[in-house]
mmCIF file of C-alpha atoms in Angstrom:
data_model
loop_
_atom_site.group_PDB
_atom_site.id
_atom_site.type_symbol
_atom_site.label_atom_id
_atom_site.label_comp_id
_atom_site.label_asym_id
_atom_site.label_seq_id
_atom_site.Cartn_x
_atom_site.Cartn_y
_atom_site.Cartn_z
ATOM 1 C CA UNK A 1 23.376 16.971 67.295
ATOM 2 C CA UNK A 2 21.257 19.122 69.539
ATOM 3 C CA UNK A 3 17.702 18.044 70.150
ATOM 4 C CA UNK A 4 14.701 20.207 69.418
ATOM 5 C CA UNK A 5 11.319 20.603 71.096
ATOM 6 C CA UNK A 6 8.232 21.704 69.203
ATOM 7 C CA UNK A 7 4.541 21.875 70.080
ATOM 8 C CA UNK A 8 2.659 18.882 68.771
ATOM 9 C CA UNK A 9 0.036 20.889 66.925
ATOM 10 C CA UNK A 10 -1.100 24.421 66.137
ATOM 11 C CA UNK A 11 -3.984 26.077 64.337
ATOM 12 C CA UNK A 12 -3.860 29.215 62.255
ATOM 13 C CA UNK A 13 -6.512 31.190 60.428
ATOM 14 C CA UNK A 14 -6.085 31.510 56.691
ATOM 15 C CA UNK A 15 -4.447 34.808 55.770
ATOM 16 C CA UNK A 16 -2.951 35.315 59.220
ATOM 17 C CA UNK A 17 0.673 34.833 60.168
ATOM 18 C CA UNK A 18 1.628 31.401 61.464
ATOM 19 C CA UNK A 19 4.346 31.483 64.124
ATOM 20 C CA UNK A 20 5.890 28.098 64.820
ATOM 21 C CA UNK A 21 8.242 27.938 67.824
ATOM 22 C CA UNK A 22 11.169 25.607 68.373
ATOM 23 C CA UNK A 23 13.390 25.149 71.398
ATOM 24 C CA UNK A 24 16.987 24.033 70.917
ATOM 25 C CA UNK A 25 18.593 24.934 74.223
ATOM 26 C CA UNK A 26 21.593 22.610 73.734
ATOM 27 C CA UNK A 27 22.568 23.990 70.341
ATOM 28 C CA UNK A 28 26.305 24.446 69.897
ATOM 29 C CA UNK A 29 28.120 27.303 68.221
ATOM 30 C CA UNK A 30 28.569 25.699 64.813
ATOM 31 C CA UNK A 31 25.089 24.222 64.501
ATOM 32 C CA UNK A 32 22.469 25.621 62.171
ATOM 33 C CA UNK A 33 18.700 25.592 62.557
ATOM 34 C CA UNK A 34 16.843 24.058 59.616
ATOM 35 C CA UNK A 35 13.136 23.999 58.918
ATOM 36 C CA UNK A 36 11.390 21.494 56.695
ATOM 37 C CA UNK A 37 7.746 20.759 56.139
ATOM 38 C CA UNK A 38 5.907 17.681 54.975
ATOM 39 C CA UNK A 39 2.586 18.098 53.284
ATOM 40 C CA UNK A 40 0.407 15.034 53.484
ATOM 41 C CA UNK A 41 1.511 12.225 51.148
ATOM 42 C CA UNK A 42 4.592 14.096 49.987
ATOM 43 C CA UNK A 43 8.291 14.050 50.817
ATOM 44 C CA UNK A 44 9.674 16.737 53.127
ATOM 45 C CA UNK A 45 10.387 20.145 51.612
ATOM 46 C CA UNK A 46 13.226 22.416 52.706
ATOM 47 C CA UNK A 47 11.997 25.822 53.881
ATOM 48 C CA UNK A 48 14.826 27.847 55.404
ATOM 49 C CA UNK A 49 17.868 27.675 57.639
ATOM 50 C CA UNK A 50 19.952 30.042 59.754
ATOM 51 C CA UNK A 51 22.873 30.259 62.144
ATOM 52 C CA UNK A 52 22.314 33.340 64.284
ATOM 53 C CA UNK A 53 20.934 36.082 62.094
ATOM 54 C CA UNK A 54 17.306 36.289 61.112
ATOM 55 C CA UNK A 55 16.656 34.964 57.641
ATOM 56 C CA UNK A 56 13.909 35.506 55.097
ATOM 57 C CA UNK A 57 13.125 33.910 51.784
ATOM 58 C CA UNK A 58 10.115 33.618 49.519
ATOM 59 C CA UNK A 59 8.542 30.988 51.747
ATOM 60 C CA UNK A 60 9.109 32.143 55.294
ATOM 61 C CA UNK A 61 11.103 34.070 57.869
ATOM 62 C CA UNK A 62 13.278 32.570 60.564
ATOM 63 C CA UNK A 63 13.794 34.443 63.796
ATOM 64 C CA UNK A 64 16.571 33.116 66.044
ATOM 65 C CA UNK A 65 16.922 34.446 69.581
ATOM 66 C CA UNK A 66 20.152 36.131 70.555
ATOM 67 C CA UNK A 67 21.182 33.217 72.797
ATOM 68 C CA UNK A 68 20.240 30.819 69.933
ATOM 69 C CA UNK A 69 18.313 28.590 72.299
ATOM 70 C CA UNK A 70 15.073 28.993 70.415
ATOM 71 C CA UNK A 71 13.717 30.074 67.073
ATOM 72 C CA UNK A 72 10.427 30.854 65.359
ATOM 73 C CA UNK A 73 9.398 30.077 61.825
ATOM 74 C CA UNK A 74 6.990 32.643 60.461
ATOM 75 C CA UNK A 75 4.669 32.062 57.533
ATOM 76 C CA UNK A 76 3.483 35.631 56.960
ATOM 77 C CA UNK A 77 0.158 34.908 55.257
ATOM 78 C CA UNK A 78 -0.809 31.295 55.810
ATOM 79 C CA UNK A 79 -2.903 29.559 53.170
ATOM 80 C CA UNK A 80 -4.735 26.247 53.264
ATOM 81 C CA UNK A 81 -1.842 24.748 51.286
ATOM 82 C CA UNK A 82 0.475 25.487 54.215
ATOM 83 C CA UNK A 83 -1.258 22.792 56.252
ATOM 84 C CA UNK A 84 1.578 20.363 56.962
ATOM 85 C CA UNK A 85 3.913 18.951 59.578
ATOM 86 C CA UNK A 86 6.759 21.388 60.238
ATOM 87 C CA UNK A 87 10.097 20.052 61.423
ATOM 88 C CA UNK A 88 12.759 22.086 63.196
ATOM 89 C CA UNK A 89 16.163 20.385 62.920
ATOM 90 C CA UNK A 90 19.563 21.338 64.271
ATOM 91 C CA UNK A 91 22.562 20.266 62.244
ATOM 92 C CA UNK A 92 26.270 20.932 61.973
ATOM 93 C CA UNK A 93 27.439 21.743 58.493
ATOM 94 C CA UNK A 94 30.997 21.209 59.644
ATOM 95 C CA UNK A 95 30.292 17.537 60.253
ATOM 96 C CA UNK A 96 29.867 17.143 56.487
ATOM 97 C CA UNK A 97 27.631 14.130 57.009
ATOM 98 C CA UNK A 98 24.462 15.759 55.736
ATOM 99 C CA UNK A 99 22.428 13.778 58.212
ATOM 100 C CA UNK A 100 19.034 15.106 59.219
ATOM 101 C CA UNK A 101 17.612 13.905 62.520
ATOM 102 C CA UNK A 102 13.870 14.498 62.439
ATOM 103 C CA UNK A 103 11.839 15.026 65.582
ATOM 104 C CA UNK A 104 8.072 14.710 65.748
ATOM 105 C CA UNK A 105 7.438 18.192 64.378
ATOM 106 C CA UNK A 106 4.436 20.503 64.669
ATOM 107 C CA UNK A 107 1.269 19.742 62.772
ATOM 108 C CA UNK A 108 0.001 23.085 61.499
ATOM 109 C CA UNK A 109 -3.646 23.204 60.512
ATOM 110 C CA UNK A 110 -4.600 26.295 58.544
ATOM 111 C CA UNK A 111 -8.338 26.888 58.794
ATOM 112 C CA UNK A 112 -10.587 28.910 56.510
ATOM 113 C CA UNK B 1 17.151 22.207 42.925
ATOM 114 C CA UNK B 2 17.255 18.479 42.259
ATOM 115 C CA UNK B 3 14.326 16.490 40.915
ATOM 116 C CA UNK B 4 14.009 13.063 42.470
ATOM 117 C CA UNK B 5 11.776 10.226 41.407
ATOM 118 C CA UNK B 6 11.088 6.945 43.141
ATOM 119 C CA UNK B 7 9.718 3.667 41.901
ATOM 120 C CA UNK B 8 7.388 2.133 42.753
ATOM 121 C CA UNK B 9 5.241 4.862 44.253
ATOM 122 C CA UNK B 10 3.394 2.259 46.297
ATOM 123 C CA UNK B 11 3.191 -1.492 46.625
ATOM 124 C CA UNK B 12 1.445 -4.197 48.597
ATOM 125 C CA UNK B 13 3.637 -7.182 49.365
ATOM 126 C CA UNK B 14 3.364 -10.505 51.120
ATOM 127 C CA UNK B 15 5.417 -11.225 54.194
ATOM 128 C CA UNK B 16 8.662 -13.034 53.554
ATOM 129 C CA UNK B 17 9.191 -11.434 50.162
ATOM 130 C CA UNK B 18 11.570 -8.619 49.215
ATOM 131 C CA UNK B 19 11.008 -5.316 47.447
ATOM 132 C CA UNK B 20 13.572 -3.143 45.718
ATOM 133 C CA UNK B 21 12.904 0.583 45.668
ATOM 134 C CA UNK B 22 14.584 2.778 43.088
ATOM 135 C CA UNK B 23 15.656 6.398 43.494
ATOM 136 C CA UNK B 24 16.633 8.456 40.455
ATOM 137 C CA UNK B 25 18.075 11.981 40.591
ATOM 138 C CA UNK B 26 18.296 14.384 37.654
ATOM 139 C CA UNK B 27 21.824 15.471 38.560
ATOM 140 C CA UNK B 28 25.006 13.805 39.771
ATOM 141 C CA UNK B 29 25.314 13.659 43.555
ATOM 142 C CA UNK B 30 27.880 12.013 45.770
ATOM 143 C CA UNK B 31 25.629 11.410 48.761
ATOM 144 C CA UNK B 32 22.163 9.922 48.856
ATOM 145 C CA UNK B 33 20.136 9.155 51.950
ATOM 146 C CA UNK B 34 17.414 6.633 52.644
ATOM 147 C CA UNK B 35 14.758 7.282 55.281
ATOM 148 C CA UNK B 36 11.870 5.308 56.695
ATOM 149 C CA UNK B 37 8.642 6.848 57.931
ATOM 150 C CA UNK B 38 6.449 4.463 59.846
ATOM 151 C CA UNK B 39 2.698 5.171 60.028
ATOM 152 C CA UNK B 40 2.005 8.347 61.958
ATOM 153 C CA UNK B 41 5.672 8.823 62.791
ATOM 154 C CA UNK B 42 8.517 11.076 61.806
ATOM 155 C CA UNK B 43 11.345 10.179 59.453
ATOM 156 C CA UNK B 44 14.191 7.940 60.559
ATOM 157 C CA UNK B 45 17.468 7.792 58.669
ATOM 158 C CA UNK B 46 18.286 4.281 57.492
ATOM 159 C CA UNK B 47 21.609 4.801 55.754
ATOM 160 C CA UNK B 48 23.871 7.066 53.763
ATOM 161 C CA UNK B 49 24.776 5.798 50.299
ATOM 162 C CA UNK B 50 27.938 7.179 48.740
ATOM 163 C CA UNK B 51 28.879 6.228 45.212
ATOM 164 C CA UNK B 52 31.877 3.939 45.123
ATOM 165 C CA UNK B 53 31.726 2.831 48.731
ATOM 166 C CA UNK B 54 29.639 0.721 51.049
ATOM 167 C CA UNK B 55 26.572 2.336 52.540
ATOM 168 C CA UNK B 56 26.787 3.543 56.122
ATOM 169 C CA UNK B 57 23.891 2.291 58.237
ATOM 170 C CA UNK B 58 22.391 3.976 61.279
ATOM 171 C CA UNK B 59 21.904 2.205 64.558
ATOM 172 C CA UNK B 60 19.101 -0.324 64.307
ATOM 173 C CA UNK B 61 19.444 -0.897 60.576
ATOM 174 C CA UNK B 62 21.567 -3.648 59.025
ATOM 175 C CA UNK B 63 22.744 -4.416 55.528
ATOM 176 C CA UNK B 64 21.167 -7.878 55.457
ATOM 177 C CA UNK B 65 17.729 -6.367 55.978
ATOM 178 C CA UNK B 66 18.192 -3.203 53.898
ATOM 179 C CA UNK B 67 20.836 -3.778 51.232
ATOM 180 C CA UNK B 68 21.614 -0.666 49.230
ATOM 181 C CA UNK B 69 23.194 -0.272 45.833
ATOM 182 C CA UNK B 70 24.734 2.890 44.407
ATOM 183 C CA UNK B 71 25.925 2.019 40.912
ATOM 184 C CA UNK B 72 26.366 5.606 39.719
ATOM 185 C CA UNK B 73 26.003 9.233 40.744
ATOM 186 C CA UNK B 74 22.318 9.537 39.792
ATOM 187 C CA UNK B 75 20.796 6.280 41.003
ATOM 188 C CA UNK B 76 20.380 4.150 44.103
ATOM 189 C CA UNK B 77 18.255 1.236 45.234
ATOM 190 C CA UNK B 78 17.084 0.149 48.658
ATOM 191 C CA UNK B 79 15.864 -3.407 49.133
ATOM 192 C CA UNK B 80 13.578 -4.305 52.007
ATOM 193 C CA UNK B 81 14.314 -7.984 52.565
ATOM 194 C CA UNK B 82 12.253 -10.764 54.105
ATOM 195 C CA UNK B 83 9.449 -8.342 54.828
ATOM 196 C CA UNK B 84 7.098 -8.431 57.782
ATOM 197 C CA UNK B 85 4.074 -6.229 58.515
ATOM 198 C CA UNK B 86 6.337 -4.081 60.714
ATOM 199 C CA UNK B 87 8.131 -2.969 57.533
ATOM 200 C CA UNK B 88 4.987 -1.225 56.331
ATOM 201 C CA UNK B 89 6.196 2.344 55.956
ATOM 202 C CA UNK B 90 6.969 5.105 53.547
ATOM 203 C CA UNK B 91 10.534 4.885 52.267
ATOM 204 C CA UNK B 92 12.125 8.100 51.039
ATOM 205 C CA UNK B 93 15.403 8.995 49.432
ATOM 206 C CA UNK B 94 17.040 12.403 49.584
ATOM 207 C CA UNK B 95 20.080 14.206 48.251
ATOM 208 C CA UNK B 96 21.890 17.243 49.674
ATOM 209 C CA UNK B 97 21.942 20.523 47.782
ATOM 210 C CA UNK B 98 25.702 20.611 48.353
ATOM 211 C CA UNK B 99 27.894 17.657 49.393
ATOM 212 C CA UNK B 100 27.535 17.006 53.103
ATOM 213 C CA UNK B 101 24.949 19.721 53.520
ATOM 214 C CA UNK B 102 21.752 19.505 55.517
ATOM 215 C CA UNK B 103 19.727 21.377 52.894
ATOM 216 C CA UNK B 104 18.226 18.400 51.125
ATOM 217 C CA UNK B 105 15.771 17.489 48.417
ATOM 218 C CA UNK B 106 13.466 14.573 49.002
ATOM 219 C CA UNK B 107 11.798 12.134 46.693
ATOM 220 C CA UNK B 108 8.030 11.597 46.842
ATOM 221 C CA UNK B 109 8.392 8.357 48.769
ATOM 222 C CA UNK B 110 7.409 4.726 48.254
ATOM 223 C CA UNK B 111 4.427 3.564 50.275
ATOM 224 C CA UNK B 112 4.835 -0.048 51.272
ATOM 225 C CA UNK B 113 2.179 -2.219 52.851
ATOM 226 C CA UNK B 114 3.182 -5.701 53.954
ATOM 227 C CA UNK B 115 0.406 -8.190 54.569
#
C-alpha cells in the first residue's frame, strides 16, 4: 500500500472551512484514498473515500488532484466538535483484505 | 452502518496476568479486525479474524501473546496474555462495511493499563 504524508497539526477557526492536505505520491491506479477521523477517547470514524473524482457527502468533500498524488479533505464549516485527529489512508479494494494502515494523521484543532 | 460494542471499556491489570476483550457486532460479518493504539500513537493492526478460520497476524504480533477467538459471525475476543506495562494501550475492533472493504466501523475501544 502507498504511504501517505500529512502535516502533524493544523488550526482552524470555528465556522471557517478546514482544508486538510495529504500527499500520496506513490499511489497506484487501483488504490483509493480514505479519510477517517478519531475524536478524543473514541474509535475512528469513516468520513469519505475516492478514487479519482472529487467526492462529497454530508460530512466533507474530498478533492483529489488530477495526477492523484495528493488530496485535500474539506470540512466546509468547521465546528468545535470537528476537533480530532484526521487520517488519510490509501488502500486497494481489489486486495480484498480490508486492511487499514494508519499513519500519524493530522491533529485538527478548531478554535472558537 | 454497524454498531459495535466492546467489553470491558477500560481495565487496570497487574503484570503477568491476562485480559480478554470482547467485541460484539449487531450484524453478521465475515471479517473482523483488531487494532492496538499505544499512548499518543496511531493505530496498528494486530490481526484479521475471519469466522471459521485461524486469525491472520501482522508482523510483530503472535498468537501466543494475542490469541483471538471468532466463534460466530457477530462476536470475537482478543486476549492480551502475560501482560507487561508495554501492553498498556487502547485495543479496538473494527468490521468492514462490505467484505474486504476498507470502509470500516470501529468499536469504542478498550483502555488497558498494566501496572
